[in-house]
PDB file of C-alpha atoms in Angstrom:
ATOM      1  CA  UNK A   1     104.077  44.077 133.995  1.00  0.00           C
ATOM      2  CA  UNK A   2     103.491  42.520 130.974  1.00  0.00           C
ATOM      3  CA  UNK A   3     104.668  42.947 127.002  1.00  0.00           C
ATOM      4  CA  UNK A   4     103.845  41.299 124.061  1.00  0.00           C
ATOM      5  CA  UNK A   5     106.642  41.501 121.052  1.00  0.00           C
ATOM      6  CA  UNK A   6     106.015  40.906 117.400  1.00  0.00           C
ATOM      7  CA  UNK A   7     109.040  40.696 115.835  1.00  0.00           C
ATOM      8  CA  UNK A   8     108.005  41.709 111.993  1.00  0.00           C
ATOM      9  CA  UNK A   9     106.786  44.693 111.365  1.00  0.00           C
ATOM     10  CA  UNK A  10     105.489  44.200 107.957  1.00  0.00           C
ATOM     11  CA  UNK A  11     105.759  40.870 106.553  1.00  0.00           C
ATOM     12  CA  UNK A  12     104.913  40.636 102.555  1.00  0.00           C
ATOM     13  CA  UNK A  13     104.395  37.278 101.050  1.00  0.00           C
ATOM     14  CA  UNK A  14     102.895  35.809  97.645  1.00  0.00           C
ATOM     15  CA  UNK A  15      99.321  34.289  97.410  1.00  0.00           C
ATOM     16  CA  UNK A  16      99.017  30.543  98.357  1.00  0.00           C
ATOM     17  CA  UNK A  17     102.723  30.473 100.450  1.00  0.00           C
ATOM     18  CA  UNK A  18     102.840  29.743 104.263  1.00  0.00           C
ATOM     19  CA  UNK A  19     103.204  32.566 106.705  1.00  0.00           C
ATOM     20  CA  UNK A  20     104.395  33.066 110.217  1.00  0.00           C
ATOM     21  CA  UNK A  21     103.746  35.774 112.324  1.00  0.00           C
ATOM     22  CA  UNK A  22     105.726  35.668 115.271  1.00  0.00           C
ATOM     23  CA  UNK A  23     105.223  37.123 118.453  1.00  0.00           C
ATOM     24  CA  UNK A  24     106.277  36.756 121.914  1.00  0.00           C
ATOM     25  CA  UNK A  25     105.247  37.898 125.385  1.00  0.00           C
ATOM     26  CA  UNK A  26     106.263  38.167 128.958  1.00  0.00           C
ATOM     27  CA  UNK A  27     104.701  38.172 132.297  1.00  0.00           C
ATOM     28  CA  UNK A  28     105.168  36.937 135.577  1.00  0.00           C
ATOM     29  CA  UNK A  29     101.628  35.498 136.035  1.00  0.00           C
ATOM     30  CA  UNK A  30      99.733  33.226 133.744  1.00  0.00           C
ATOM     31  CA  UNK A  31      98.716  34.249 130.632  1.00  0.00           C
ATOM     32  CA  UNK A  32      95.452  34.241 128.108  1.00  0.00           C
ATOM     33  CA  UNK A  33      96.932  34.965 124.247  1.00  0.00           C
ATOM     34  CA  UNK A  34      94.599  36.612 121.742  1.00  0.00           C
ATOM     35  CA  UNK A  35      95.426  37.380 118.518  1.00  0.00           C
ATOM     36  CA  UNK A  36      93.302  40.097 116.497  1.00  0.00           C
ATOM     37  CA  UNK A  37      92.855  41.418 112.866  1.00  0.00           C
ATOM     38  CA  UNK A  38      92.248  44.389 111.651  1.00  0.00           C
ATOM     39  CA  UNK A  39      90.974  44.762 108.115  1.00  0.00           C
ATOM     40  CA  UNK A  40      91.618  48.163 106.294  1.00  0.00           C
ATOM     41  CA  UNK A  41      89.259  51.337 107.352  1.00  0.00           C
ATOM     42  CA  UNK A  42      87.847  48.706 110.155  1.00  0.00           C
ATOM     43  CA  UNK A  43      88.200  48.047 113.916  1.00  0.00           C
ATOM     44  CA  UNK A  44      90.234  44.899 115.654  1.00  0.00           C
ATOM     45  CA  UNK A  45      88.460  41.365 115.469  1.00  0.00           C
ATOM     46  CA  UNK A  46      89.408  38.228 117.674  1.00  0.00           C
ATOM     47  CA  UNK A  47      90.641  35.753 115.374  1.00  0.00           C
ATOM     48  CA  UNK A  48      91.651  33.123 118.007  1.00  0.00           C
ATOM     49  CA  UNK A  49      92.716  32.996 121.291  1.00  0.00           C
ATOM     50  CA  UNK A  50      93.969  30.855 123.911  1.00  0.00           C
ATOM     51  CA  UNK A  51      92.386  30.402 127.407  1.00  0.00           C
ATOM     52  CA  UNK A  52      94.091  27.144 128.667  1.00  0.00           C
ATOM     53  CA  UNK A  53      93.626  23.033 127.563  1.00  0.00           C
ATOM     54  CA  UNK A  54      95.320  22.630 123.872  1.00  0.00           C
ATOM     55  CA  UNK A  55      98.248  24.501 123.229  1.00  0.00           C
ATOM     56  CA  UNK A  56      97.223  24.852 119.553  1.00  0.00           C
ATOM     57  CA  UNK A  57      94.306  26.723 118.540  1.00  0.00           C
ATOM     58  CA  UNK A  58      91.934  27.146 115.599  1.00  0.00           C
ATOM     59  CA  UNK A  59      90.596  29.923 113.735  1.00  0.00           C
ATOM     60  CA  UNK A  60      87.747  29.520 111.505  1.00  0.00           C
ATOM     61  CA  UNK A  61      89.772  30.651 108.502  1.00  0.00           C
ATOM     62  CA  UNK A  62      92.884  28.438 108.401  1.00  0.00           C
ATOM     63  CA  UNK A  63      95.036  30.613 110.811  1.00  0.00           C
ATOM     64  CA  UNK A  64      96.382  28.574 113.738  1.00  0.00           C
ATOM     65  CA  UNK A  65      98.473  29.631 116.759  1.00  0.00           C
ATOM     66  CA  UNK A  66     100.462  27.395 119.325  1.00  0.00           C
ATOM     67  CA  UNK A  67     100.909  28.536 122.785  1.00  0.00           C
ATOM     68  CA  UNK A  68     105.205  27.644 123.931  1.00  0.00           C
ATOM     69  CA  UNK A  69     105.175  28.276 127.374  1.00  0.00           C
ATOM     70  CA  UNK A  70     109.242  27.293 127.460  1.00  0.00           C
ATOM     71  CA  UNK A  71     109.800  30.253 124.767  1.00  0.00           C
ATOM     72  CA  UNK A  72     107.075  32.533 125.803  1.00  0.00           C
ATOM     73  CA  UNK A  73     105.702  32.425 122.415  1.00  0.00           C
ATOM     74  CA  UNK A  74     102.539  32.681 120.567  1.00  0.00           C
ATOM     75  CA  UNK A  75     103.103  32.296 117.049  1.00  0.00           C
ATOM     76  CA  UNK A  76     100.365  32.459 114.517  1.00  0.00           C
ATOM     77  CA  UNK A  77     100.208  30.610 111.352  1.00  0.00           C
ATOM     78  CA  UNK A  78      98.638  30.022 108.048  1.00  0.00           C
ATOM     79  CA  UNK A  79     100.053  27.130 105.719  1.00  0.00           C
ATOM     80  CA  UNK A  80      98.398  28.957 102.328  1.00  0.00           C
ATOM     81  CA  UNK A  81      96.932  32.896 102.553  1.00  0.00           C
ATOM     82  CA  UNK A  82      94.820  34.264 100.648  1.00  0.00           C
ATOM     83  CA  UNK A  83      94.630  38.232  99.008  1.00  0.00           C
ATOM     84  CA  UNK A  84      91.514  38.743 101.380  1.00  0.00           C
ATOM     85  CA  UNK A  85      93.775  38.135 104.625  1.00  0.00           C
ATOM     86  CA  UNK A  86      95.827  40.859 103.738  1.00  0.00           C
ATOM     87  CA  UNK A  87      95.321  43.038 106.957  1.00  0.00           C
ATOM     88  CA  UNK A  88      96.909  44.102 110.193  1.00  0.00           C
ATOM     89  CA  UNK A  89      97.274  41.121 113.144  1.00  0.00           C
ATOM     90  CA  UNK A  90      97.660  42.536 116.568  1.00  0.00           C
ATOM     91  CA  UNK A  91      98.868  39.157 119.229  1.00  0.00           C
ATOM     92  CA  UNK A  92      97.736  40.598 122.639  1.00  0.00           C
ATOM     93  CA  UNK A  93      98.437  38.985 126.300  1.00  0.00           C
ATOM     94  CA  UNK A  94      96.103  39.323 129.277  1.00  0.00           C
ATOM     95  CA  UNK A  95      96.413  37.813 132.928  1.00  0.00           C
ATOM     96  CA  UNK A  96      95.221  35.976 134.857  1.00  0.00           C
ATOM     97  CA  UNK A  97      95.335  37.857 138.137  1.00  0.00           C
ATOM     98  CA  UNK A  98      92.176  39.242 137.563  1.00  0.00           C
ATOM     99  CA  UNK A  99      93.084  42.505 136.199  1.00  0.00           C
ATOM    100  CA  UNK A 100      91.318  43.288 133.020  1.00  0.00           C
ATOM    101  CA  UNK A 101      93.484  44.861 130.643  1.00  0.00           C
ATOM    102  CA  UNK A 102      94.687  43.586 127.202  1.00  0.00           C
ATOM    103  CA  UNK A 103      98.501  44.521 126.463  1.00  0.00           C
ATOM    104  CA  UNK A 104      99.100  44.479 122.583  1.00  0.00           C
ATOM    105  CA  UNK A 105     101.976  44.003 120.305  1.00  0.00           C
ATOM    106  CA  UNK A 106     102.705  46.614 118.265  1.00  0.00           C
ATOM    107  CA  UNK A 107     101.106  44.747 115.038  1.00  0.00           C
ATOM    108  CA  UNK A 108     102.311  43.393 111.764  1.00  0.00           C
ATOM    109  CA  UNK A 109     100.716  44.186 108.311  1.00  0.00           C
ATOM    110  CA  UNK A 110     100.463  41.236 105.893  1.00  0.00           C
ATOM    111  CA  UNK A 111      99.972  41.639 102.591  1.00  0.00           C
ATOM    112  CA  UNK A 112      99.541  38.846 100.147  1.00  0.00           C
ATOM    113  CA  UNK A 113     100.358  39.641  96.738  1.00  0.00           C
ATOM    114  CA  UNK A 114      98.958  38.055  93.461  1.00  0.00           C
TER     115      UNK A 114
ATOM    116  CA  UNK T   1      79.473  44.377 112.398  1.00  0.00           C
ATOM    117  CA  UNK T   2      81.181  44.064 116.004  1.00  0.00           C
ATOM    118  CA  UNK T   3      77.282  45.912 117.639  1.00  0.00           C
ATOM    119  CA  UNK T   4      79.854  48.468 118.626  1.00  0.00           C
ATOM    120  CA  UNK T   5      79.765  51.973 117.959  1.00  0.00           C
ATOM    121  CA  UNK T   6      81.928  55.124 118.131  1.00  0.00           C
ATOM    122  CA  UNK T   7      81.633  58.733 117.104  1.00  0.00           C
ATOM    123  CA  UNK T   8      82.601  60.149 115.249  1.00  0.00           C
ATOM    124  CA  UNK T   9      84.591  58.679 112.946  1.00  0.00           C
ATOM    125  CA  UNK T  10      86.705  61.466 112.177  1.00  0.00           C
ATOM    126  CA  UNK T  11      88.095  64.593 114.063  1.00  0.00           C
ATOM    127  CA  UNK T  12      90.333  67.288 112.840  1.00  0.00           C
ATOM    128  CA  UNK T  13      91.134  70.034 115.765  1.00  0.00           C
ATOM    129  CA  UNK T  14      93.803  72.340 116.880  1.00  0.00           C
ATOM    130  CA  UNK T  15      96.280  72.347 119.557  1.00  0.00           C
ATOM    131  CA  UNK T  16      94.813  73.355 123.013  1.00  0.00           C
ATOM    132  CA  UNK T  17      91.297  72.132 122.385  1.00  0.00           C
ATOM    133  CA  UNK T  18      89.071  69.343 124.405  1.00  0.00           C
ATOM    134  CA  UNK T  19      86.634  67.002 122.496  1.00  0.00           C
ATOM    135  CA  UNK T  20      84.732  64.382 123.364  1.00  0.00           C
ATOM    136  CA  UNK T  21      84.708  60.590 122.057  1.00  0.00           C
ATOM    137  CA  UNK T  22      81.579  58.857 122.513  1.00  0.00           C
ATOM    138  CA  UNK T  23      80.782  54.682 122.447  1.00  0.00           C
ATOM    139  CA  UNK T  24      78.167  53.036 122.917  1.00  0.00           C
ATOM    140  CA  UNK T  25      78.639  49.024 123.561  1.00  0.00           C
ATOM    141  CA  UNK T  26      77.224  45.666 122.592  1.00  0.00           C
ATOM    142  CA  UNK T  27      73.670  45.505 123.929  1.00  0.00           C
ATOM    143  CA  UNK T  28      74.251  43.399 126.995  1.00  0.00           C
ATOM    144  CA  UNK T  29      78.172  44.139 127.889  1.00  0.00           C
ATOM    145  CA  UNK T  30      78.674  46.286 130.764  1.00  0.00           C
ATOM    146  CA  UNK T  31      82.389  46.612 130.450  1.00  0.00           C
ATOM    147  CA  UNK T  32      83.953  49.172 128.075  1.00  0.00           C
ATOM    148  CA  UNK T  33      87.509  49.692 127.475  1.00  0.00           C
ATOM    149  CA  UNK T  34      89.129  52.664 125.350  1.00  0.00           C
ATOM    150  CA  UNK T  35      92.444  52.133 123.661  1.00  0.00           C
ATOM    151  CA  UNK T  36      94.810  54.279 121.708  1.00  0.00           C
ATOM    152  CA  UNK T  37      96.426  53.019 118.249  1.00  0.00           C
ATOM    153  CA  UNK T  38      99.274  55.154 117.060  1.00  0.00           C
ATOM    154  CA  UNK T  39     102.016  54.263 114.115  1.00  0.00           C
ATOM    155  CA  UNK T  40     104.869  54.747 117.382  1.00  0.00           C
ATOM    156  CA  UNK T  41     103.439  53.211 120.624  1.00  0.00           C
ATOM    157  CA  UNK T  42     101.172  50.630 118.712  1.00  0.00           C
ATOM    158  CA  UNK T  43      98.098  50.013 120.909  1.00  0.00           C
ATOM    159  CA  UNK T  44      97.710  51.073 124.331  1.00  0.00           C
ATOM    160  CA  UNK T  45      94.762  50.470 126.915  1.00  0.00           C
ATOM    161  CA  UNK T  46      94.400  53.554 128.575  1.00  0.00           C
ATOM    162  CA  UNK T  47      91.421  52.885 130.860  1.00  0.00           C
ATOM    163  CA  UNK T  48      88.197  50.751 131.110  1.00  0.00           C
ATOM    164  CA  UNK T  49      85.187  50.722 133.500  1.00  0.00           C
ATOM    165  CA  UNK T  50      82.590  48.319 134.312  1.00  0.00           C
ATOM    166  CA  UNK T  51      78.647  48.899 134.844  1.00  0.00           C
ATOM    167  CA  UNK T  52      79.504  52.910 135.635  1.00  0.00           C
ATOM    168  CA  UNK T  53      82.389  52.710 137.772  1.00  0.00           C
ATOM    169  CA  UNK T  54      86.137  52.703 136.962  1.00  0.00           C
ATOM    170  CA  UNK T  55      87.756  49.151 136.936  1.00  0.00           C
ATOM    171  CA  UNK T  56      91.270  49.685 134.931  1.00  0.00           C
ATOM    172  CA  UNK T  57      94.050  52.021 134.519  1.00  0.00           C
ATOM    173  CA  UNK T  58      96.153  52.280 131.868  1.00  0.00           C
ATOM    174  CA  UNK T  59      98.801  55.007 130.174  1.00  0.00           C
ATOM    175  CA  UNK T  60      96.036  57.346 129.950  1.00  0.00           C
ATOM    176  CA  UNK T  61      97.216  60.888 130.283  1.00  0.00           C
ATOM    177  CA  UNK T  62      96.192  63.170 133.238  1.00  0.00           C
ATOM    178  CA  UNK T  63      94.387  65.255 130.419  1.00  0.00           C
ATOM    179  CA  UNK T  64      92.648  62.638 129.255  1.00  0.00           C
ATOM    180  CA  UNK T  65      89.352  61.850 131.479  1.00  0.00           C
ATOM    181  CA  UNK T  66      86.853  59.067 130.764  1.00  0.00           C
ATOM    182  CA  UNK T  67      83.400  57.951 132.299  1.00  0.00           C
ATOM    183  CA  UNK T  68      80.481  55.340 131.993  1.00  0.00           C
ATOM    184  CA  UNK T  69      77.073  56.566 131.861  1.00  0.00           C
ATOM    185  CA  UNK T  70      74.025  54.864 133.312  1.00  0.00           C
ATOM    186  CA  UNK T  71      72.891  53.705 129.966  1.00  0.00           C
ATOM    187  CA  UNK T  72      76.318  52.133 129.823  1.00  0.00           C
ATOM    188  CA  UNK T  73      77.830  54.457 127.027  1.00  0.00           C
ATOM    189  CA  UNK T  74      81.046  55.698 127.633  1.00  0.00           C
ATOM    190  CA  UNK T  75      82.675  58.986 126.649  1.00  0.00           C
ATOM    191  CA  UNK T  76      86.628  59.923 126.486  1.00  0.00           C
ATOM    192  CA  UNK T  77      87.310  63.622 126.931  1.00  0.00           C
ATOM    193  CA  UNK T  78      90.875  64.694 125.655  1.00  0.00           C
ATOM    194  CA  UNK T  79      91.740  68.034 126.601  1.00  0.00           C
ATOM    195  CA  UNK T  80      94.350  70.575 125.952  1.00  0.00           C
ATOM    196  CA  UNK T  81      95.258  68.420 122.821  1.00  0.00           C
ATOM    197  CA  UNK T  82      98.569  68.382 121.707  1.00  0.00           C
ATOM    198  CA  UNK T  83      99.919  67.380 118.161  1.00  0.00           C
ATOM    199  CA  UNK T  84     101.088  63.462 119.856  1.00  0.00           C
ATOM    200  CA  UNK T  85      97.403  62.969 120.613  1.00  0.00           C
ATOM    201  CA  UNK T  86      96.992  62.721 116.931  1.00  0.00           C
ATOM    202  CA  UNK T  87      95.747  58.775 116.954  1.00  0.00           C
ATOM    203  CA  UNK T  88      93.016  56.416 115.990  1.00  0.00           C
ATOM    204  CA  UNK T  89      91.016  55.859 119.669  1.00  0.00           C
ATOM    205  CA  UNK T  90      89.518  52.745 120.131  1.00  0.00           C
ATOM    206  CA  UNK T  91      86.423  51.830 122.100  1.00  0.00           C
ATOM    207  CA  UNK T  92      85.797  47.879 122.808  1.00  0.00           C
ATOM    208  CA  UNK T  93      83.261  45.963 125.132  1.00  0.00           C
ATOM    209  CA  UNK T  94      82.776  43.216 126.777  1.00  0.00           C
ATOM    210  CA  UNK T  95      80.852  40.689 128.921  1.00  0.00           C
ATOM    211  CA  UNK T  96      82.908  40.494 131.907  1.00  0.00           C
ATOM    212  CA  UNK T  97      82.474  37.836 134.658  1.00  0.00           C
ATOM    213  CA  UNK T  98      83.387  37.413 137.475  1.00  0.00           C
ATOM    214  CA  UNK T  99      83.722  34.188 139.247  1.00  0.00           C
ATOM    215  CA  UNK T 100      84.255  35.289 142.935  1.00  0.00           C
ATOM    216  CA  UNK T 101      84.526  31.927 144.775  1.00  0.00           C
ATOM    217  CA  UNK T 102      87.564  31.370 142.493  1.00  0.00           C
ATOM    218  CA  UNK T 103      89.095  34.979 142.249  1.00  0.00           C
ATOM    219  CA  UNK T 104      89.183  34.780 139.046  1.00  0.00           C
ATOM    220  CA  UNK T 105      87.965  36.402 136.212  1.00  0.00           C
ATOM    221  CA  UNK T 106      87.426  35.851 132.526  1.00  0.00           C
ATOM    222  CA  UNK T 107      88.188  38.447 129.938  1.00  0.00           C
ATOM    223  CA  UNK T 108      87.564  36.527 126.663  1.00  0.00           C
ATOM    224  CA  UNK T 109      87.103  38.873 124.001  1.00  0.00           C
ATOM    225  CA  UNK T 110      86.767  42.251 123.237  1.00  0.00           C
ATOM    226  CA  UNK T 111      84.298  43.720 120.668  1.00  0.00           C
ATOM    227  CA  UNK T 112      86.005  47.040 119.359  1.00  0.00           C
ATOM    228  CA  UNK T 113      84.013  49.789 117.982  1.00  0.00           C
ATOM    229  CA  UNK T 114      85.632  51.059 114.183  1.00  0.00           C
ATOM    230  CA  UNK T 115      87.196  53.829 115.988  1.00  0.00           C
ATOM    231  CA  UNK T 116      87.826  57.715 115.434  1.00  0.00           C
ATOM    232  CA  UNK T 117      90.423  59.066 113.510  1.00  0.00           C
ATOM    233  CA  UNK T 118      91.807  62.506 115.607  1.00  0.00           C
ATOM    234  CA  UNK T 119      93.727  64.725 113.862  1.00  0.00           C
ATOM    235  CA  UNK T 120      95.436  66.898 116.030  1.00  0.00           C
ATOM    236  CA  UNK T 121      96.569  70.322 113.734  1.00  0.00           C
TER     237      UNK T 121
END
């Protein structure tokens, strides 16, 4: 079976600083890696995700993630966050066996403070 | 606006009760999938089923019954609600493919409905 970890809870940080939000996974087959937001009062969005090729991808609004298949991991990143990406981030891990299920962390809030 | 839709968007009931939660997916995707988001398990695929017919099984209680409609809306019946079913339910869809000379199928991304709020009293 697979898991997906994210190690912070809750992870507060000022305007304009770098974040991490870590999470790692498990599974005994090969893996896709999503990771979703969830803005307040709304439902989960794909932000990026990785399918297979480059280990780092590329969201549309300056959040990155790298794919470590040595450490299992599937941290995402943002090198300068804004107020407006203040939100939940869910990382998520499905197989590729052919079932069809997403497994999701548990989530981490970020909020960005002025 | 993820073109999916849930209702309703709130539910306040009392222990022992059955209600209904209804989606309807993205024009087009044939696959639905319901999840559960609480503050203690996080969020939890309970089941999902493709073009009428179920394709997934998750932690999805034996009270808990689901099905997929011809017109490809789905509805989650919770019954004999207990004060732990209190949770935000999810409803997402997808286009799902499968590629049957390789085995293999693609599950790229899931378009998830705003969800309803059940209050369990």
């Amino acid at each position: 079976a697979q898991s997906v970890t994210q190690l912070d809870s809750q992870v507060p940080v000022f305007e304009e600083a770098p974040v991490e939000l870590r999470c790692n996974y498990s599974s005994s087959v090969s893996v896709y890696l999503f990771w979703y937001v969830q803005y307040p009062n709304q439902g989960l969005q794909l932000l990026l995700k990785y399918l297979s090729g480059s280990t780092l991808v590329e969201s549309i609004n300056g959040f990155e993630a790298e794919f470590n298949k040595s450490q299992t991991s599937f941290h995402l990143r943002k090198p300068s966050v804004h107020i407006s990406d203040t939100a939940e981030y869910f990382c998520a891990v499905g197989t590729q066996d052919g079932s069809e299920k997403l497994v999701f962390g548990k989530g981490t809030k970020l909020t960005v403070n002025p | 606006d993820s073109g999916v839709t849930q209702t309703p968007k709130h539910l306040i009931t009392a222990t022992g009760q059955r209600v209904t939660l209804r989606c309807s997916p993205r024009s087009g995707d044939l696959s639905v999938y319901w999840y559960q988001q609480s503050l203690d398990q996080g969020l939890q695929f309970l089941i999902q089923y493709y073009n009428g017919e179920e394709r997934a099984k998750g932690n999805i209680l034996e009270r808990f019954s689901a099905q997929q409609f011809p017109d490809l809306h789905s509805e989650l019946n919770l019954s004999s609600l207990e004060l732990g079913d209190s949770a935000l339910y999810f409803c997402a869809s997808s286009v799902w493919l499968s590629l049957t000379a390789g085995a293999c199928t693609t599950n790229e991304k899931l378009f998830f409905g705003s969800g309803t709020q059940l209050s369990v009293l």
